[in-house]
PDB file of C-alpha atoms in Angstrom:
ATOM      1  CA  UNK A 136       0.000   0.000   0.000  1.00  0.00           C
ATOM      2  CA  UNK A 137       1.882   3.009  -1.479  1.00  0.00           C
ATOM      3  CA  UNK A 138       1.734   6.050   1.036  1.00  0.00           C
ATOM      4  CA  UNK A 139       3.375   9.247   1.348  1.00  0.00           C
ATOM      5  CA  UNK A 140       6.147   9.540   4.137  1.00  0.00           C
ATOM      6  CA  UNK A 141       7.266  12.587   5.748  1.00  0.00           C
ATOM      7  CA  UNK A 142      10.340  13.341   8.094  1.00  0.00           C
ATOM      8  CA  UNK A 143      10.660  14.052  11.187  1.00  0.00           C
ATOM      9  CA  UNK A 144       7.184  13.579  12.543  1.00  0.00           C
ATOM     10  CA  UNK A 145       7.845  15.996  15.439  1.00  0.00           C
ATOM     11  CA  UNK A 146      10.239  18.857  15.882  1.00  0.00           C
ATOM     12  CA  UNK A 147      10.409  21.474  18.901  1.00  0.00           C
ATOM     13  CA  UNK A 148      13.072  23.980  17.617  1.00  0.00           C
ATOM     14  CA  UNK A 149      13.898  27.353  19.458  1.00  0.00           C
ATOM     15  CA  UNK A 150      13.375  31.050  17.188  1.00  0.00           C
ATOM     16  CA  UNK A 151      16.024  31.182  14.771  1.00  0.00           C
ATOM     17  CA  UNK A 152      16.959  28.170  14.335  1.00  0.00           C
ATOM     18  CA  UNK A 153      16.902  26.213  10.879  1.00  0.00           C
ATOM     19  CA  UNK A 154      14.200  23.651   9.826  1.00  0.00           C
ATOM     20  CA  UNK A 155      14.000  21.106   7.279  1.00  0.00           C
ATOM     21  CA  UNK A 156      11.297  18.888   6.606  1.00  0.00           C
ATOM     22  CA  UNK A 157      11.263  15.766   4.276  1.00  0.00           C
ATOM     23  CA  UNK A 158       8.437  14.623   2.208  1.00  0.00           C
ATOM     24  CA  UNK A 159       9.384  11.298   0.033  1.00  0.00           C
ATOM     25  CA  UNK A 160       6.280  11.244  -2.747  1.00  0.00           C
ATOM     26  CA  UNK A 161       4.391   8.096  -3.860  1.00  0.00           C
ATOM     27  CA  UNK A 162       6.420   6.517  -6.303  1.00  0.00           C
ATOM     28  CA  UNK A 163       4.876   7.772  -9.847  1.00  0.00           C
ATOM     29  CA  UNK A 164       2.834  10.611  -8.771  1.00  0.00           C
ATOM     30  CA  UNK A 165       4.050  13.788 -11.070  1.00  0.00           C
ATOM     31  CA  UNK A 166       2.607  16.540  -8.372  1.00  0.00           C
ATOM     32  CA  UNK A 167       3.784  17.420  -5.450  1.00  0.00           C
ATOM     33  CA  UNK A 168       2.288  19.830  -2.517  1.00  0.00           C
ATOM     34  CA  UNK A 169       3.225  21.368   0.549  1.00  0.00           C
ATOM     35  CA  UNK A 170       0.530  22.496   2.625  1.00  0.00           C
ATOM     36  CA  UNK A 171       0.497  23.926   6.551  1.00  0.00           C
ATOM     37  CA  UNK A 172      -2.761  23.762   9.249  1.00  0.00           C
ATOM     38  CA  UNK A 173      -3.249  25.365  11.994  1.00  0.00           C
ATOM     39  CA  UNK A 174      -6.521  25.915  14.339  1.00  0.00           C
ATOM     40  CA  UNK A 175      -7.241  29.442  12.695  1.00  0.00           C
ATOM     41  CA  UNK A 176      -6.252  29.296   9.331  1.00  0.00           C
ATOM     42  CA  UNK A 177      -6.686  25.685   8.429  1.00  0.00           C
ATOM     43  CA  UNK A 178      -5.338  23.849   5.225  1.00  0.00           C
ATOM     44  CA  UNK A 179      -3.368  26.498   3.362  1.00  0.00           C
ATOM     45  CA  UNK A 180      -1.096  25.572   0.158  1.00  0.00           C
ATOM     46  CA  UNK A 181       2.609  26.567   0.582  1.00  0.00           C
ATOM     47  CA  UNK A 182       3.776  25.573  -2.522  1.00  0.00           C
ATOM     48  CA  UNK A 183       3.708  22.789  -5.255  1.00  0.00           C
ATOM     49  CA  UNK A 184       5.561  21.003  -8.145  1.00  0.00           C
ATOM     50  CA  UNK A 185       4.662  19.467 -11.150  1.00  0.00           C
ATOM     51  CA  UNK A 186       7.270  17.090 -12.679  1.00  0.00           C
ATOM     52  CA  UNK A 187      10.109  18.117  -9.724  1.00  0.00           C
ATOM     53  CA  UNK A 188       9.514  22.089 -11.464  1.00  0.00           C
ATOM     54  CA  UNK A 189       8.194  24.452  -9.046  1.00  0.00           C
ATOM     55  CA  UNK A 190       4.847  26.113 -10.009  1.00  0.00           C
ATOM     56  CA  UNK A 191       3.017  28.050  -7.694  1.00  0.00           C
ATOM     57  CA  UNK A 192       4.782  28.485  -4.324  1.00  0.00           C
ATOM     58  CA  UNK A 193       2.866  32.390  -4.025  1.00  0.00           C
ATOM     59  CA  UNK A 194       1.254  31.069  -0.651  1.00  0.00           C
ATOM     60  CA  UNK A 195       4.798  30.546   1.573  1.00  0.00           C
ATOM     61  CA  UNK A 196       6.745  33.738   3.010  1.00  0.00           C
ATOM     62  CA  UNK A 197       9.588  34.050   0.352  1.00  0.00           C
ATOM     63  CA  UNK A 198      11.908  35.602   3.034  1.00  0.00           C
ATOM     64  CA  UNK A 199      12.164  32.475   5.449  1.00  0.00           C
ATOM     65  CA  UNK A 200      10.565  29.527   3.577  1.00  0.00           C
ATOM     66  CA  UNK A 201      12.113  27.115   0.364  1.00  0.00           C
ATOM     67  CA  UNK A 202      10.864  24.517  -1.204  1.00  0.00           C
ATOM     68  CA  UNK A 203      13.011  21.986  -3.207  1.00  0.00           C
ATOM     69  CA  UNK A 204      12.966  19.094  -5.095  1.00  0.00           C
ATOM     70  CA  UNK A 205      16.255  17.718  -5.582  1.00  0.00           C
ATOM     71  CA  UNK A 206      15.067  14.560  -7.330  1.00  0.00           C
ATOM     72  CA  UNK A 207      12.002  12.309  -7.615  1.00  0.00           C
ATOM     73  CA  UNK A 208      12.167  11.359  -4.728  1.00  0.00           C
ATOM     74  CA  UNK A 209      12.430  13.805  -2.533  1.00  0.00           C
ATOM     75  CA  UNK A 210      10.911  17.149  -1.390  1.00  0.00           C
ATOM     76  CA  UNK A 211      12.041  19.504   1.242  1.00  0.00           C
ATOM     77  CA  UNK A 212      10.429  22.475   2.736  1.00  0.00           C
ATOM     78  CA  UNK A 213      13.223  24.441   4.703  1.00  0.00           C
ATOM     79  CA  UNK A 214      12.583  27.547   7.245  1.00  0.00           C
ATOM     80  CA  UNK A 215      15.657  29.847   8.208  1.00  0.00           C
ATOM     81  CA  UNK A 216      15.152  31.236  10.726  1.00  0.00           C
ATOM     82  CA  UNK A 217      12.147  29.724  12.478  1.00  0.00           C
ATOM     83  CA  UNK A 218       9.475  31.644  14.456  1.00  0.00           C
ATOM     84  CA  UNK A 219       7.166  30.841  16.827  1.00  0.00           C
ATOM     85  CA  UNK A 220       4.439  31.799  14.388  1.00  0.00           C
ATOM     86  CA  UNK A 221       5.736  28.866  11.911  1.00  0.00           C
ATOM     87  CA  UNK A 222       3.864  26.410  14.307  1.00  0.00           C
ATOM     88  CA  UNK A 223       1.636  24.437  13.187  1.00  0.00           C
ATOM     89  CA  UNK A 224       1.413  21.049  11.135  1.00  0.00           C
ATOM     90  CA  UNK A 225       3.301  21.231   7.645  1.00  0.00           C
ATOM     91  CA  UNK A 226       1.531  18.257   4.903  1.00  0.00           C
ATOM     92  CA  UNK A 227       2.892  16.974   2.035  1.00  0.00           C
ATOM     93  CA  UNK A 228       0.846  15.644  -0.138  1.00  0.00           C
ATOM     94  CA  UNK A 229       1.716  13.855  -3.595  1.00  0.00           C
ATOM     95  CA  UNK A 230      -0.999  12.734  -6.635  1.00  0.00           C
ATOM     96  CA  UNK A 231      -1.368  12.417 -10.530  1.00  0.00           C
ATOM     97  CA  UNK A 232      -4.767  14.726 -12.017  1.00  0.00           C
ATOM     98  CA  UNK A 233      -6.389  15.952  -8.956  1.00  0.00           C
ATOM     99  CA  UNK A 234      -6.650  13.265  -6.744  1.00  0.00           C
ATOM    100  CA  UNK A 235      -3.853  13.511  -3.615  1.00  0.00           C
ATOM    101  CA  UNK A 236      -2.733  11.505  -1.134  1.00  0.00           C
ATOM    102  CA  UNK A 237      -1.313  13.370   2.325  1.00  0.00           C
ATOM    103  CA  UNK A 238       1.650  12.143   4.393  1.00  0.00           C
ATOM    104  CA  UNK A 239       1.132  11.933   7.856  1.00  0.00           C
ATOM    105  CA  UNK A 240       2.618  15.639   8.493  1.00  0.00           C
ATOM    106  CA  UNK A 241       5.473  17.317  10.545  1.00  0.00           C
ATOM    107  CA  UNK A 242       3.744  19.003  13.990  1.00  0.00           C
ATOM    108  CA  UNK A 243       6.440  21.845  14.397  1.00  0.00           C
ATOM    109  CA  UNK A 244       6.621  23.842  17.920  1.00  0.00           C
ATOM    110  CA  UNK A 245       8.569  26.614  17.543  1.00  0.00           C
ATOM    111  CA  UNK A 246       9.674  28.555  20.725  1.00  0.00           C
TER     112      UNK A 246
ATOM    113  CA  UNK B 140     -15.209  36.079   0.828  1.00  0.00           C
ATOM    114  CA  UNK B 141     -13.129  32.827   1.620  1.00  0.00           C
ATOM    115  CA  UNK B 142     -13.018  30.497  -1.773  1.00  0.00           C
ATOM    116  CA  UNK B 143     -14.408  27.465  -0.090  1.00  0.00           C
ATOM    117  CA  UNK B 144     -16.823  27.652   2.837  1.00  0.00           C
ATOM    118  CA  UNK B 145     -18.073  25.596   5.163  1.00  0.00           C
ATOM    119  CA  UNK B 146     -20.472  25.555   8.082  1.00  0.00           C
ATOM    120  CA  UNK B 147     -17.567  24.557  10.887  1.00  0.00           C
ATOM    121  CA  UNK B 148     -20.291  22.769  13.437  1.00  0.00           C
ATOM    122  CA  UNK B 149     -19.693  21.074  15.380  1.00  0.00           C
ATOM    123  CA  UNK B 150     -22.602  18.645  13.821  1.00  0.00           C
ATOM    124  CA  UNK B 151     -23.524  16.559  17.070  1.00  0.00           C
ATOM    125  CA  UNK B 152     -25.783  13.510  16.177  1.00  0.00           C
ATOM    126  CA  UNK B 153     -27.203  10.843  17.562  1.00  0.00           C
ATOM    127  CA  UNK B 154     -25.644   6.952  16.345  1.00  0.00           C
ATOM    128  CA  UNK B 155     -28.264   6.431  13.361  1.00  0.00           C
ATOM    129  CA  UNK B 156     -29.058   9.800  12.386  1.00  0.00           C
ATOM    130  CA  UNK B 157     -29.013  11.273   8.643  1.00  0.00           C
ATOM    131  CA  UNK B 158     -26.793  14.613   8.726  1.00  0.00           C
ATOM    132  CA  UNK B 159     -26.223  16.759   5.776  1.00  0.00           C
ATOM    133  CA  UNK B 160     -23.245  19.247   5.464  1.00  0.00           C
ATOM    134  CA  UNK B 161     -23.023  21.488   2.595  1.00  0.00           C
ATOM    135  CA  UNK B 162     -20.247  23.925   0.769  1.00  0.00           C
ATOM    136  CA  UNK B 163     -20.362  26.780  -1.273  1.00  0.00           C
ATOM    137  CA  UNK B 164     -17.293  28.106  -3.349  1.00  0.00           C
ATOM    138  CA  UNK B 165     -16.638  31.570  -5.093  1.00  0.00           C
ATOM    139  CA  UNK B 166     -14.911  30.282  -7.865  1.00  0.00           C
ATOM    140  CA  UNK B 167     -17.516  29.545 -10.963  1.00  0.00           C
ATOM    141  CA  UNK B 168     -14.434  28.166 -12.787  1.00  0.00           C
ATOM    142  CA  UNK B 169     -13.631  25.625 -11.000  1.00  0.00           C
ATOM    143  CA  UNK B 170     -13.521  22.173 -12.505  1.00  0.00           C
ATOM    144  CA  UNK B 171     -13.184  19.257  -9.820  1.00  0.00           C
ATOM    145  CA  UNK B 172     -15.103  18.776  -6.645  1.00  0.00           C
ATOM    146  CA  UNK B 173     -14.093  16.478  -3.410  1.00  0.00           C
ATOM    147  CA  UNK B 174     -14.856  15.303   0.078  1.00  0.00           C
ATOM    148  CA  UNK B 175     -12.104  15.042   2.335  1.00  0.00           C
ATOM    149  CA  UNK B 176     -12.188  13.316   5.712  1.00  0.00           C
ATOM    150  CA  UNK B 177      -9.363  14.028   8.527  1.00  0.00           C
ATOM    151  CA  UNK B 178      -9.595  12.372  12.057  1.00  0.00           C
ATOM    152  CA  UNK B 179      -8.228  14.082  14.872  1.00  0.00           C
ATOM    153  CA  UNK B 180      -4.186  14.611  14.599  1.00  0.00           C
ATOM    154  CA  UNK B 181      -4.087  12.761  11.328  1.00  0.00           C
ATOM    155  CA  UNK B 182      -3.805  13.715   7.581  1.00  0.00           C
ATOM    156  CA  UNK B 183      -6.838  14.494   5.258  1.00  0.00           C
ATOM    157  CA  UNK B 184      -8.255  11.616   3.680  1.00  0.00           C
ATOM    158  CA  UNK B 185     -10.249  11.850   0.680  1.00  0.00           C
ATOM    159  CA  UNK B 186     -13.262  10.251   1.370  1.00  0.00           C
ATOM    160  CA  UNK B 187     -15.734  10.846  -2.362  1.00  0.00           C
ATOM    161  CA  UNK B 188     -15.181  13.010  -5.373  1.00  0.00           C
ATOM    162  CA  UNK B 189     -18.434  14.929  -6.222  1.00  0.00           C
ATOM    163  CA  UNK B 190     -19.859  14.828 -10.109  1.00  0.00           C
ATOM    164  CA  UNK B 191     -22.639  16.813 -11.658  1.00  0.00           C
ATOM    165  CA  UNK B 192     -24.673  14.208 -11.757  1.00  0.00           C
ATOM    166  CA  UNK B 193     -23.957  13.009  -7.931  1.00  0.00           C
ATOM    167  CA  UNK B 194     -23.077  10.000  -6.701  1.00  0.00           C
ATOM    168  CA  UNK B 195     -23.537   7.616  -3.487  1.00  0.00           C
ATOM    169  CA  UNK B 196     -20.510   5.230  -1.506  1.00  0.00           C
ATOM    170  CA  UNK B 197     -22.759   3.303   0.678  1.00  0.00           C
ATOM    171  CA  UNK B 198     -24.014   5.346   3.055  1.00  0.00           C
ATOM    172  CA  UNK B 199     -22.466   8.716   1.788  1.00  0.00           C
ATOM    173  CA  UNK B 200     -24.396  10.792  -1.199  1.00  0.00           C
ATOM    174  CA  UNK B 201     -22.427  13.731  -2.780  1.00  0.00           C
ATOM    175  CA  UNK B 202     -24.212  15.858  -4.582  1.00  0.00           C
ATOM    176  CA  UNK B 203     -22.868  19.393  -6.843  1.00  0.00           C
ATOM    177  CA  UNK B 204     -25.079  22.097  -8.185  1.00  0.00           C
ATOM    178  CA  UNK B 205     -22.814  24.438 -10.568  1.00  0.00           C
ATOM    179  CA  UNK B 206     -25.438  27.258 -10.806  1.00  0.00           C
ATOM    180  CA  UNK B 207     -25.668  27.959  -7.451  1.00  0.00           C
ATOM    181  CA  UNK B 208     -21.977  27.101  -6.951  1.00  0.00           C
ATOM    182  CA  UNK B 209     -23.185  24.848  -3.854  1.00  0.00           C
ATOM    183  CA  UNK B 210     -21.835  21.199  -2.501  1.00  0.00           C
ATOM    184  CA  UNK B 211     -23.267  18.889  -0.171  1.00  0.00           C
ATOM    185  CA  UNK B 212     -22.879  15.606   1.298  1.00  0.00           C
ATOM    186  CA  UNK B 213     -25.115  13.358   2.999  1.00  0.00           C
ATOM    187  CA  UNK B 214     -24.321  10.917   5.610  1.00  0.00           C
ATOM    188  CA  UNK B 215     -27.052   8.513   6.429  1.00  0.00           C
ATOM    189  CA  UNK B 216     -27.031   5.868   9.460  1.00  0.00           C
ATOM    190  CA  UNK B 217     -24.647   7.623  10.867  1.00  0.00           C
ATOM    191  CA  UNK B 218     -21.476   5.558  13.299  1.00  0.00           C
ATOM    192  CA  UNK B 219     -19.544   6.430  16.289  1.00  0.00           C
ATOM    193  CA  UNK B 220     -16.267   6.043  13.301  1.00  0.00           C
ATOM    194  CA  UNK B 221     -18.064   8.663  11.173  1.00  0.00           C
ATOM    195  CA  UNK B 222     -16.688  11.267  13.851  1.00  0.00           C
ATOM    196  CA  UNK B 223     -14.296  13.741  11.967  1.00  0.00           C
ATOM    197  CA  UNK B 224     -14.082  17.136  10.464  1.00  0.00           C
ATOM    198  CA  UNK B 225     -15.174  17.049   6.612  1.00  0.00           C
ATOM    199  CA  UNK B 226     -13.277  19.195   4.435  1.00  0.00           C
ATOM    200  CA  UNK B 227     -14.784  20.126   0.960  1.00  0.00           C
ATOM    201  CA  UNK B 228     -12.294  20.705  -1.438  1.00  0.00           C
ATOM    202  CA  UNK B 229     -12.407  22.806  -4.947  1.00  0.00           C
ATOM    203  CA  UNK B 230      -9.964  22.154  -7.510  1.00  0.00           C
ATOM    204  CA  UNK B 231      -9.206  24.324 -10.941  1.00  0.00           C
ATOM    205  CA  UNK B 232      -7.851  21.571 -12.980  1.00  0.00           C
ATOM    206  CA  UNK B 233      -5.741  23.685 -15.057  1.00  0.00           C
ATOM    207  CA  UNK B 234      -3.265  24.040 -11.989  1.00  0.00           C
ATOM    208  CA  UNK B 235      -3.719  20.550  -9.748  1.00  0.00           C
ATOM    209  CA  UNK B 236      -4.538  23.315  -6.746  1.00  0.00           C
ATOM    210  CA  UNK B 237      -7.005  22.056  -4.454  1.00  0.00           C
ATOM    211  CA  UNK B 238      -8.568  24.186  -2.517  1.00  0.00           C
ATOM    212  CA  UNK B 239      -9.880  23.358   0.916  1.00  0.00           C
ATOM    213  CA  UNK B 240     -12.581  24.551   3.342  1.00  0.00           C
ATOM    214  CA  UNK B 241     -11.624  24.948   6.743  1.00  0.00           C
ATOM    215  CA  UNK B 242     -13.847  21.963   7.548  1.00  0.00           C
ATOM    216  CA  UNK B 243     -16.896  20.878   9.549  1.00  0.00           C
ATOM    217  CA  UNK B 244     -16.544  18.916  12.603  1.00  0.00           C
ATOM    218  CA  UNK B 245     -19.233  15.830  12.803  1.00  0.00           C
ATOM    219  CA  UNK B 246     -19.434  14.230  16.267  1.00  0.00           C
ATOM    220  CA  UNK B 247     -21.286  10.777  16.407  1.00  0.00           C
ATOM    221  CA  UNK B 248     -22.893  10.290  20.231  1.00  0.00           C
ATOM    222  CA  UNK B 249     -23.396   6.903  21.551  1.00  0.00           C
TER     223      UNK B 249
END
């Protein structure tokens, strides 16, 4: 059963500090999505990728967030530096068409 | 105006019980309609995708009007696992983007 896995599941980082997530895609799926919840806001899209090329990522703060996609494989959603208003649940989510399939998420506490 | 909305409930409901939840979206240009499910502390799950012409899994019915730009879903004989928040989701194909509603929470008493 094919799922989406994302790294680390948890992560209590201090203010300024660097974070990188890890999203590996189901294998096959050309899209990929990054996507962040919290109570107030809910499900908002970060950015996505189509074929490993970056298409829309107008919803993520250019100034402390990048997204990557260094191969197939692999996605990455980094924040330098970190604040405490970055907390909240970060999804990846991979699919072909519109159908998509979420990872499990990254809950990240910033302090 | 927020693209997707949602009544957020909470929708509490007897074990049995037929509830209804419905959606409206902004965009008339949208192309793809879904029903997402997410349990508490877990990822969305998509539960149905919505067509014009509606369509039933068991004891879910989704149904889409495009003129009044309006999605519902009907849950009938409701169960305690039914319990979640339901997110409808609007997609513009051209893109892949899916956009979500913040979600209605549906609470199934004993």
């Amino acid at each position: 059963d094919a799922r989406v896995t994302q790294t680390p599941r948890d992560k209590v980082t201090e203010m300024g500090q660097e974070v990188t997530m890890r999203c590996q895609p189901i294998l096959g799926h050309n899209t990929v999505f990054w996507y962040r919840q919290t109570m107030m806001q809910g499900l908002e899209l970060l950015a996505y990728f189509r074929n490993r090329a970056p298409l829309d990522d107008s919803g993520m703060p250019k100034d402390r967030f990048s997204a990557e996609m260094p191969d197939a494989t692999l996605a990455t959603l980094k924040i330098q530096p970190s604040e405490p208003r970055d907390s909240a649940v970060y999804f990846c989510a991979s699919g072909l068409a519109d159908t998509q399939y979420f990872g499990p998420g990254t809950r990240l506490t910033v302090l | 105006r927020k693209e997707v909305e949602q009544d957020p409930g909470p929708f509490n409901v007897p074990e049995g019980a037929t509830v209804a939840f419905n959606c409206t979206y902004s965009n008339s240009a949208s192309q793809s309609f879904f029903w997402y499910r997410q349990d508490c502390r877990k990822e969305p799950k998509l539960l149905m995708s919505v067509y014009s012409s509606g369509n039933e899994d068991g004891r879910f019915t989704a149904q889409l009007n495009r003129a009044s730009q309006y999605i519902s879903l009907l849950i009938r004989d409701s169960k305690l696992s039914d319990s979640a928040t339901y997110l409808c989701v609007v997609a513009w194909s051209a893109t892949n983007k899916l956009i979500f509603g913040t979600g209605t929470l549906l609470a199934v008493q004993p």
